[in-house]
Coordinates of C-alpha atoms (C1' of nucleotides) in Angstrom, one line a residue:
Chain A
X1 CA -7.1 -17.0 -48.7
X2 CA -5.3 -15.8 -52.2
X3 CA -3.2 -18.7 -51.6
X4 CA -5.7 -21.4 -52.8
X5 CA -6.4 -19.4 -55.9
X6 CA -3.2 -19.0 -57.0
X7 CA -3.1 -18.3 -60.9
X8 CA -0.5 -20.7 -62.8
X9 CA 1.9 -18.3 -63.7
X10 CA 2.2 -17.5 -59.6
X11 CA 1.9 -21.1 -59.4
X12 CA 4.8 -21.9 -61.5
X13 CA 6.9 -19.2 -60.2
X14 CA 6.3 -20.3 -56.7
X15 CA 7.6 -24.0 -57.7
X16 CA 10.5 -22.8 -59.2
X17 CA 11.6 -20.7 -56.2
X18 CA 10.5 -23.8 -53.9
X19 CA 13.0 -26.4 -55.8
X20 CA 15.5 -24.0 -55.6
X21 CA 15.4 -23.6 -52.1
X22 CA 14.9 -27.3 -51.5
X23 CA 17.9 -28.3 -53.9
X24 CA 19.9 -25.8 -52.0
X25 CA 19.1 -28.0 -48.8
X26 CA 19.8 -31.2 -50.4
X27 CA 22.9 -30.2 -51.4
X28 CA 23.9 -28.5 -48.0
X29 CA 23.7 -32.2 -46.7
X30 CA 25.1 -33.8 -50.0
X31 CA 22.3 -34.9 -51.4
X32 CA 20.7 -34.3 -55.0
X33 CA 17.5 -33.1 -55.6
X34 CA 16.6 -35.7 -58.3
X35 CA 13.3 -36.0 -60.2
X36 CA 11.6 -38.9 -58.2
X37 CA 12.5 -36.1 -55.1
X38 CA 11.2 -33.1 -57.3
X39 CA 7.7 -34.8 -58.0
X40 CA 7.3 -35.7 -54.4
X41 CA 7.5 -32.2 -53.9
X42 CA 5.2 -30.9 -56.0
X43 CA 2.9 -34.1 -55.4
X44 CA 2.5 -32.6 -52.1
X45 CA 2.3 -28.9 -52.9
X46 CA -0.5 -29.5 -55.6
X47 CA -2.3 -31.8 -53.0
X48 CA -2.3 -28.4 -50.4
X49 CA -3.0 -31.0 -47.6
X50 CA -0.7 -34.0 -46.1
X51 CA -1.2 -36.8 -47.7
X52 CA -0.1 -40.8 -47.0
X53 CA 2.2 -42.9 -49.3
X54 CA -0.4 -44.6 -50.9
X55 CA -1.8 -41.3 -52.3
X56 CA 1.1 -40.1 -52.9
X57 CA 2.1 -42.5 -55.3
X58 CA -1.1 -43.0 -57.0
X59 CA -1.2 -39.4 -57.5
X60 CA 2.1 -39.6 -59.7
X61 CA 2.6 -43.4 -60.4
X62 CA 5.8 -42.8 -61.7
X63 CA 6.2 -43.1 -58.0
X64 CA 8.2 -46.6 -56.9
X65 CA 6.5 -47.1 -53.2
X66 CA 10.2 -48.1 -51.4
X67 CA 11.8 -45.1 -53.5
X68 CA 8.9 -42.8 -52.5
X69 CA 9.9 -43.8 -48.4
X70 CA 13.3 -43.7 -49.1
X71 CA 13.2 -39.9 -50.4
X72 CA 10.5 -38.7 -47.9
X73 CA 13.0 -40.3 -45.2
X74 CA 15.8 -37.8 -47.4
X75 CA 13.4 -34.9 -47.3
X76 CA 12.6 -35.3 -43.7
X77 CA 16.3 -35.1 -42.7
X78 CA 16.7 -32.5 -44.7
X79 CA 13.7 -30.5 -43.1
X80 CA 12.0 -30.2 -46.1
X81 CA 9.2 -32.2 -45.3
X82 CA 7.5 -33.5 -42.1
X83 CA 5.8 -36.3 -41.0
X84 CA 2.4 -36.3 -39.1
X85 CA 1.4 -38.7 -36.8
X86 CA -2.4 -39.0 -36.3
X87 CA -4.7 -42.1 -35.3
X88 CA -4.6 -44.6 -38.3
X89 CA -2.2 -47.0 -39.6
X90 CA -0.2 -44.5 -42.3
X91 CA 2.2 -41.7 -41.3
X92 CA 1.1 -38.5 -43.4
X93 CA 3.5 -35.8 -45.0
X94 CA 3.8 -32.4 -45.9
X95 CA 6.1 -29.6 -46.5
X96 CA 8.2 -28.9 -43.3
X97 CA 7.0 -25.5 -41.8
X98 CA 9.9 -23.5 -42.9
X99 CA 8.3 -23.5 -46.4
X100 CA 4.7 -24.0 -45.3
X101 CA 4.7 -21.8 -42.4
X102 CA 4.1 -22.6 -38.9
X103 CA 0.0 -23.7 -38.7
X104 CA -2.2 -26.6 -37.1
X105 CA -4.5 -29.4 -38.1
X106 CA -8.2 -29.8 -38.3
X107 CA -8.2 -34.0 -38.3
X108 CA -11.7 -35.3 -39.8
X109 CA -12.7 -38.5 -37.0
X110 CA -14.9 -39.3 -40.1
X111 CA -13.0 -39.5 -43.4
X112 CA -9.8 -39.3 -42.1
X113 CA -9.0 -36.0 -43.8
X114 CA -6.5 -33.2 -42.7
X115 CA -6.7 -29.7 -43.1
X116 CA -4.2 -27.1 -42.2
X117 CA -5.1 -23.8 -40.3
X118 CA -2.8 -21.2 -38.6
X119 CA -3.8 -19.5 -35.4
X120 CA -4.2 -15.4 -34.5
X121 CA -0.3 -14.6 -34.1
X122 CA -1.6 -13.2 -30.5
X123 CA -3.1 -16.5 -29.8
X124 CA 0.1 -18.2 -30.7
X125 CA 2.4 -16.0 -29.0
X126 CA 0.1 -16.9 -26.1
X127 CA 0.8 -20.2 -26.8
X128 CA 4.5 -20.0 -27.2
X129 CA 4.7 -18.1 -23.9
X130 CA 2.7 -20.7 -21.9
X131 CA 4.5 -23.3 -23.4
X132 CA 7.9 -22.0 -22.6
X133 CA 7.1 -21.7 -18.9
X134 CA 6.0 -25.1 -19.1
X135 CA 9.4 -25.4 -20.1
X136 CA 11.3 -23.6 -17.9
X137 CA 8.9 -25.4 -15.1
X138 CA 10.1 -28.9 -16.2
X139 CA 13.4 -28.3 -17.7
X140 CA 12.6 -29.5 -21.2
X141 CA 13.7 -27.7 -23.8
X142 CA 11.3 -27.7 -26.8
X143 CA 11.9 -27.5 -30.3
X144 CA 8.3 -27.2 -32.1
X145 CA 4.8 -28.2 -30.4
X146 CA 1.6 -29.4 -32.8
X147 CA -1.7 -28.6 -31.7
X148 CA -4.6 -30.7 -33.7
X149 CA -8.2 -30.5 -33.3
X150 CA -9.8 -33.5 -34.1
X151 CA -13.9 -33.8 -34.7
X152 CA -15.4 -33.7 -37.8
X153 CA -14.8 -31.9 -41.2
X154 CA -17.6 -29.8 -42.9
X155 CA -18.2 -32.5 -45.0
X156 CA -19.4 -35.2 -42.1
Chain B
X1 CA 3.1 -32.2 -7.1
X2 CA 2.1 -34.4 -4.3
X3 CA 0.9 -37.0 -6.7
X4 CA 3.9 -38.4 -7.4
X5 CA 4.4 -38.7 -3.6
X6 CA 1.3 -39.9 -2.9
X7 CA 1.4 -42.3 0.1
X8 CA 1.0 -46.1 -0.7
X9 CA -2.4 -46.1 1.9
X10 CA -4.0 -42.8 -0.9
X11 CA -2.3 -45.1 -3.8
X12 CA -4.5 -48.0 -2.5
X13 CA -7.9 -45.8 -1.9
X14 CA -7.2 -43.9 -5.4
X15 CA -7.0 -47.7 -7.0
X16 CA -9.8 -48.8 -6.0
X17 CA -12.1 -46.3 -6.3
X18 CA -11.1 -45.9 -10.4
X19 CA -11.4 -49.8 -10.6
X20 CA -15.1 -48.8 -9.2
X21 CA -15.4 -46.4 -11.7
X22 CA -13.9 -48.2 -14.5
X23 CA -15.5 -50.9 -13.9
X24 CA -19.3 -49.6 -13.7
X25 CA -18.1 -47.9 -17.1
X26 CA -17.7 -51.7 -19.0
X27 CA -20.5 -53.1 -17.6
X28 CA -22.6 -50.5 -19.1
X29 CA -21.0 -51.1 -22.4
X30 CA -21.4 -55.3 -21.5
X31 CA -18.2 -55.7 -20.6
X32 CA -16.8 -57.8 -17.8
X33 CA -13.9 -56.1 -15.4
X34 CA -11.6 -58.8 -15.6
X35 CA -8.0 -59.4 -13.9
X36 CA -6.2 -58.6 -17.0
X37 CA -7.6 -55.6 -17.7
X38 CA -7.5 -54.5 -14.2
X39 CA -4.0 -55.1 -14.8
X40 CA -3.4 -53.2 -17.5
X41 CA -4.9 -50.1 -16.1
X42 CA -2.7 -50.6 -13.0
X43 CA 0.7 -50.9 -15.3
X44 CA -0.5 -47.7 -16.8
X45 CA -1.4 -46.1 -13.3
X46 CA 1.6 -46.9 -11.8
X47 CA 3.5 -45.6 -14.9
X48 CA 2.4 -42.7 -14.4
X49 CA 2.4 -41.8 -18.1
X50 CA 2.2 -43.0 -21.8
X51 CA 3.4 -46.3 -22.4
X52 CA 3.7 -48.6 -25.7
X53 CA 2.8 -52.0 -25.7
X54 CA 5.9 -54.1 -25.2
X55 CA 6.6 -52.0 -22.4
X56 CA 3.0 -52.6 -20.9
X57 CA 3.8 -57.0 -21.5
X58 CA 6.5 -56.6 -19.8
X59 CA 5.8 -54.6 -16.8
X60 CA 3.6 -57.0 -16.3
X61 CA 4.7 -60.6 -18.1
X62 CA 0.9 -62.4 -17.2
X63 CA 0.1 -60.7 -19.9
X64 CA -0.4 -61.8 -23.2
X65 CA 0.4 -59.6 -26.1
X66 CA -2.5 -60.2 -28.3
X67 CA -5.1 -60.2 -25.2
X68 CA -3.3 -57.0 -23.8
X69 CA -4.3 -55.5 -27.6
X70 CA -7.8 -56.9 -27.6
X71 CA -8.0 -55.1 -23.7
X72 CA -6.9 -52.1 -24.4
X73 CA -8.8 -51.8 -27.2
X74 CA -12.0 -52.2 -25.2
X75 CA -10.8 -49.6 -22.9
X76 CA -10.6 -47.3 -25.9
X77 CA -14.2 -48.3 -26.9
X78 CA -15.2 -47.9 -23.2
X79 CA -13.5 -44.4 -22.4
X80 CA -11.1 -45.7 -19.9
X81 CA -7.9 -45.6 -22.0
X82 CA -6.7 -43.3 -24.9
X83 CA -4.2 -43.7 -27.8
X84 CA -1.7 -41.7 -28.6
X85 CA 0.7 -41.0 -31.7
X86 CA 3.1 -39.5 -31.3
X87 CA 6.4 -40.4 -34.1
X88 CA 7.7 -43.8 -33.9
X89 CA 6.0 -47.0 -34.9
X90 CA 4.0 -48.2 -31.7
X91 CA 0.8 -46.6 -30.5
X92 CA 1.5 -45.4 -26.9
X93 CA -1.6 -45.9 -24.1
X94 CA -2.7 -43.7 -20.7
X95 CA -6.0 -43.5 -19.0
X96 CA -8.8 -41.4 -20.6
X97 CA -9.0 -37.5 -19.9
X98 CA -12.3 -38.5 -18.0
X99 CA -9.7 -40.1 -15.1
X100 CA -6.8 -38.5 -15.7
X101 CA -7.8 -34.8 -16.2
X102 CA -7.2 -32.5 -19.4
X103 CA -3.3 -32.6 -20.4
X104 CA -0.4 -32.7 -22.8
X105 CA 2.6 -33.8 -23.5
X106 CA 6.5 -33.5 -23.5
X107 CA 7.6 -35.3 -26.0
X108 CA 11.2 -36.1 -26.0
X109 CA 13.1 -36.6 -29.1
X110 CA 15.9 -38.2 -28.1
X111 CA 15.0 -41.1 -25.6
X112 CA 11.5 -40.9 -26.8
X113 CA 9.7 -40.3 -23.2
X114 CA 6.3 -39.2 -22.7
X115 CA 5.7 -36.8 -19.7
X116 CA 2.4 -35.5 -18.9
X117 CA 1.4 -31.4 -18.1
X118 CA -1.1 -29.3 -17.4
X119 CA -1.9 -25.6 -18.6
X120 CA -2.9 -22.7 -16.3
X121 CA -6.5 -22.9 -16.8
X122 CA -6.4 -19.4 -18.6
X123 CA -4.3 -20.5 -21.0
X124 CA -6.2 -23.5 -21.9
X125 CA -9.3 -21.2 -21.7
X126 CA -7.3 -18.4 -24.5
X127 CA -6.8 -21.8 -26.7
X128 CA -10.3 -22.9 -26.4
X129 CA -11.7 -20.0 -27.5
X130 CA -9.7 -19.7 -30.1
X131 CA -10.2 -23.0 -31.3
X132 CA -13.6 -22.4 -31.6
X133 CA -13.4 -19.2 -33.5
X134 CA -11.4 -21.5 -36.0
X135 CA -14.2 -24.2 -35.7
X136 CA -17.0 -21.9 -36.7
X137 CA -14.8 -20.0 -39.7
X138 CA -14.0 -23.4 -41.0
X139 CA -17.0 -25.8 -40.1
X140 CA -15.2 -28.0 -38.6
X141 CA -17.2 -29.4 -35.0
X142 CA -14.1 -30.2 -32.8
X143 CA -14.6 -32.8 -30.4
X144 CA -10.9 -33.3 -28.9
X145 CA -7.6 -31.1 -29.2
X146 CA -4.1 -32.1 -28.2
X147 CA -1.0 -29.6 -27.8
X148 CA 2.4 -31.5 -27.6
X149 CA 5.4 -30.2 -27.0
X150 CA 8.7 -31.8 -28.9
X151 CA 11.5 -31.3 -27.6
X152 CA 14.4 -32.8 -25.2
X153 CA 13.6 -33.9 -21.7
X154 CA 15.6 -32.9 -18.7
X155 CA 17.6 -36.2 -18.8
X156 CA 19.1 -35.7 -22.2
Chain C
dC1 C1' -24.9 -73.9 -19.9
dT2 C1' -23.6 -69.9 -22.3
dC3 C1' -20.9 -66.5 -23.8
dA4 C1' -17.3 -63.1 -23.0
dG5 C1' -12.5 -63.5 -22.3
dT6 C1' -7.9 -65.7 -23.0
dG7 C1' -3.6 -67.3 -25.2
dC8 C1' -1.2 -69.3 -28.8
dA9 C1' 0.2 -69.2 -33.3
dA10 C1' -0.5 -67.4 -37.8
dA11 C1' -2.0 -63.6 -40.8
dG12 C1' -2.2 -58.8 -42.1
dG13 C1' -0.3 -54.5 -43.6
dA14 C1' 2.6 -50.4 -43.4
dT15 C1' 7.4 -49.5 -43.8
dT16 C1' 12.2 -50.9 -44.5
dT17 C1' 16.1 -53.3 -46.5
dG18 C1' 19.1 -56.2 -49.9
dC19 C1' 20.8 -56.1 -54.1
dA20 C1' 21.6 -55.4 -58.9
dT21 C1' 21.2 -51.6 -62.1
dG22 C1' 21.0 -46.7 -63.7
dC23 C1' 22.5 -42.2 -63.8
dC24 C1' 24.6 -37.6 -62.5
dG25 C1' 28.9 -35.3 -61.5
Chain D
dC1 C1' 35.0 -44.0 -63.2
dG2 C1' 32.5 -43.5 -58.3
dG3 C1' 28.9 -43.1 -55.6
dC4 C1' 24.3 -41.7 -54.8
dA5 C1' 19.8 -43.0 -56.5
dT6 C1' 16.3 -46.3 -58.1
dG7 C1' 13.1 -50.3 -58.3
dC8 C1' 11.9 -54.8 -57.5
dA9 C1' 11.2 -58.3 -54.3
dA10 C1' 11.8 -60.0 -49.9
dA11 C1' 12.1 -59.1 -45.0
dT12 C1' 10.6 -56.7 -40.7
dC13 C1' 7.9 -55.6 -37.2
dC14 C1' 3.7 -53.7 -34.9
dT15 C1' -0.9 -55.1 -34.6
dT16 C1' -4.9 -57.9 -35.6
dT17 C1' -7.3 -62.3 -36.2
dG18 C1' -8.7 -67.4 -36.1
dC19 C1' -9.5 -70.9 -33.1
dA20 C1' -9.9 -73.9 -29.4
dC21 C1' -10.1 -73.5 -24.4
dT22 C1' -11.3 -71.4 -19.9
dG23 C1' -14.0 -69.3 -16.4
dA24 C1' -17.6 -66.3 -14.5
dG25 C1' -22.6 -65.7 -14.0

DNA sequence: CTCAGTGCAAAGGATTTGCATGCCG
DNA sequence: CGGCATGCAAATCCTTTGCACTGAG
């Protein structure tokens, strides 16, 4: 719960460790972590939730929309971000879960908002284990699963 | 298992008696049960799981594309059909949890396939709960949830 | 008759791409 | 220099909408 309040100097120090690790990736896959990249990042860290493009660029209009697609598509490939598919016409972003950590979604049927929770780790591991006899029932092998709630926020 | 090998003379009976059901539900809502959406419900039947629209038209080519949209979406309204998003740009359609029981999904990532499961009811019990205790820390009144599982199918 | 439903063609809107230019290594 | 990165504008493609027509009650 610390995490939300996070004073600036922790702030800043947990930026600077972030871009490192995220340059480090770009650069793995010969890419470079360039400014337009770097502010997407911290456009979404700031935010704390995933947002869509549109928000995204608004929130830094230094932002060029096809630019903004372009390095999120980057990002993605490089497993720094993630994109989220929920009902509605816009695919939403946020860090990938190596950096975020492994958690769900609380989707707002209302206003459309997404909020990100993370589970008991005994409920997860329950989870896990269900899911990979699922797996071993069907002979698919999984890589991640998402589990959303959707209903409404506090707010609605 | 048996419901994929469901004799054609159960296939007919099982038909039928949704079309009842279906049905009854639009004309509640003011609907009329007409041949094209009977149709649609029958690609997606027969399917047997998730399918996008182009694949829908075509399964079926009396279809129109823009009436098939306007159908399904009337099913949404009515509770027969349900959306899904999954990645990718179309929306992907199945009958409603009300016809087709509580599931999820295998999602493959490499041909894209959807393939419908079910959890051991304890399992989907543990999750419930524990989406609730979420629910009341956070607020949030859940309506729905969906687990999905990416990953590769057995075919790739 | 009336009104929901249909199909065609055109519009809408999120995302992607072509291309000329800018910038880091 | 060379090639990735950028930004503008135009193109794409899924989905929705306008409109005139058809069909069921």
């Amino acid at each position: 719960m610390t995490e939300q309040l996070r004073q600036s100097a922790e702030d800043r120090e947990f930026l600077s460790e972030l871009h490192a690790q995220i340059g480090g990736r770009l650069a793995q896959q010969g890419h470079r972590y360039t400014s337009g990249r770097r502010k997407l990042v911290e456009v979404l860290v700031l935010s704390g939730q995933p947002m869509i493009l549109p928000d995204i660029v608004e929130a830094d209009p230094k932002l060029a929309q096809s630019s903004a697609y372009r390095n999120l598509d980057v990002l993605v490939r490089c497993g720094v971000i993630r994109r989220i598919n929920v009902g509605g016409d816009h695919t939403y972003f946020e860090l990938a879960e190596p950096l975020l950590g492994h958690h769900h979604h609380l989707i707002c049927l209302s206003c459309g908002s997404i909020e990100d929770v993370q589970f008991d780790s005994e409920i997860e591991h329950l989870v896990d284990k269900s899911l990979n006899e699922i797996s071993a029932r069907t002979g698919f092998t999984p890589t991640t699963h998402s589990l959303d709630l959707h209903g409404h926020c506090a707010d609605c």
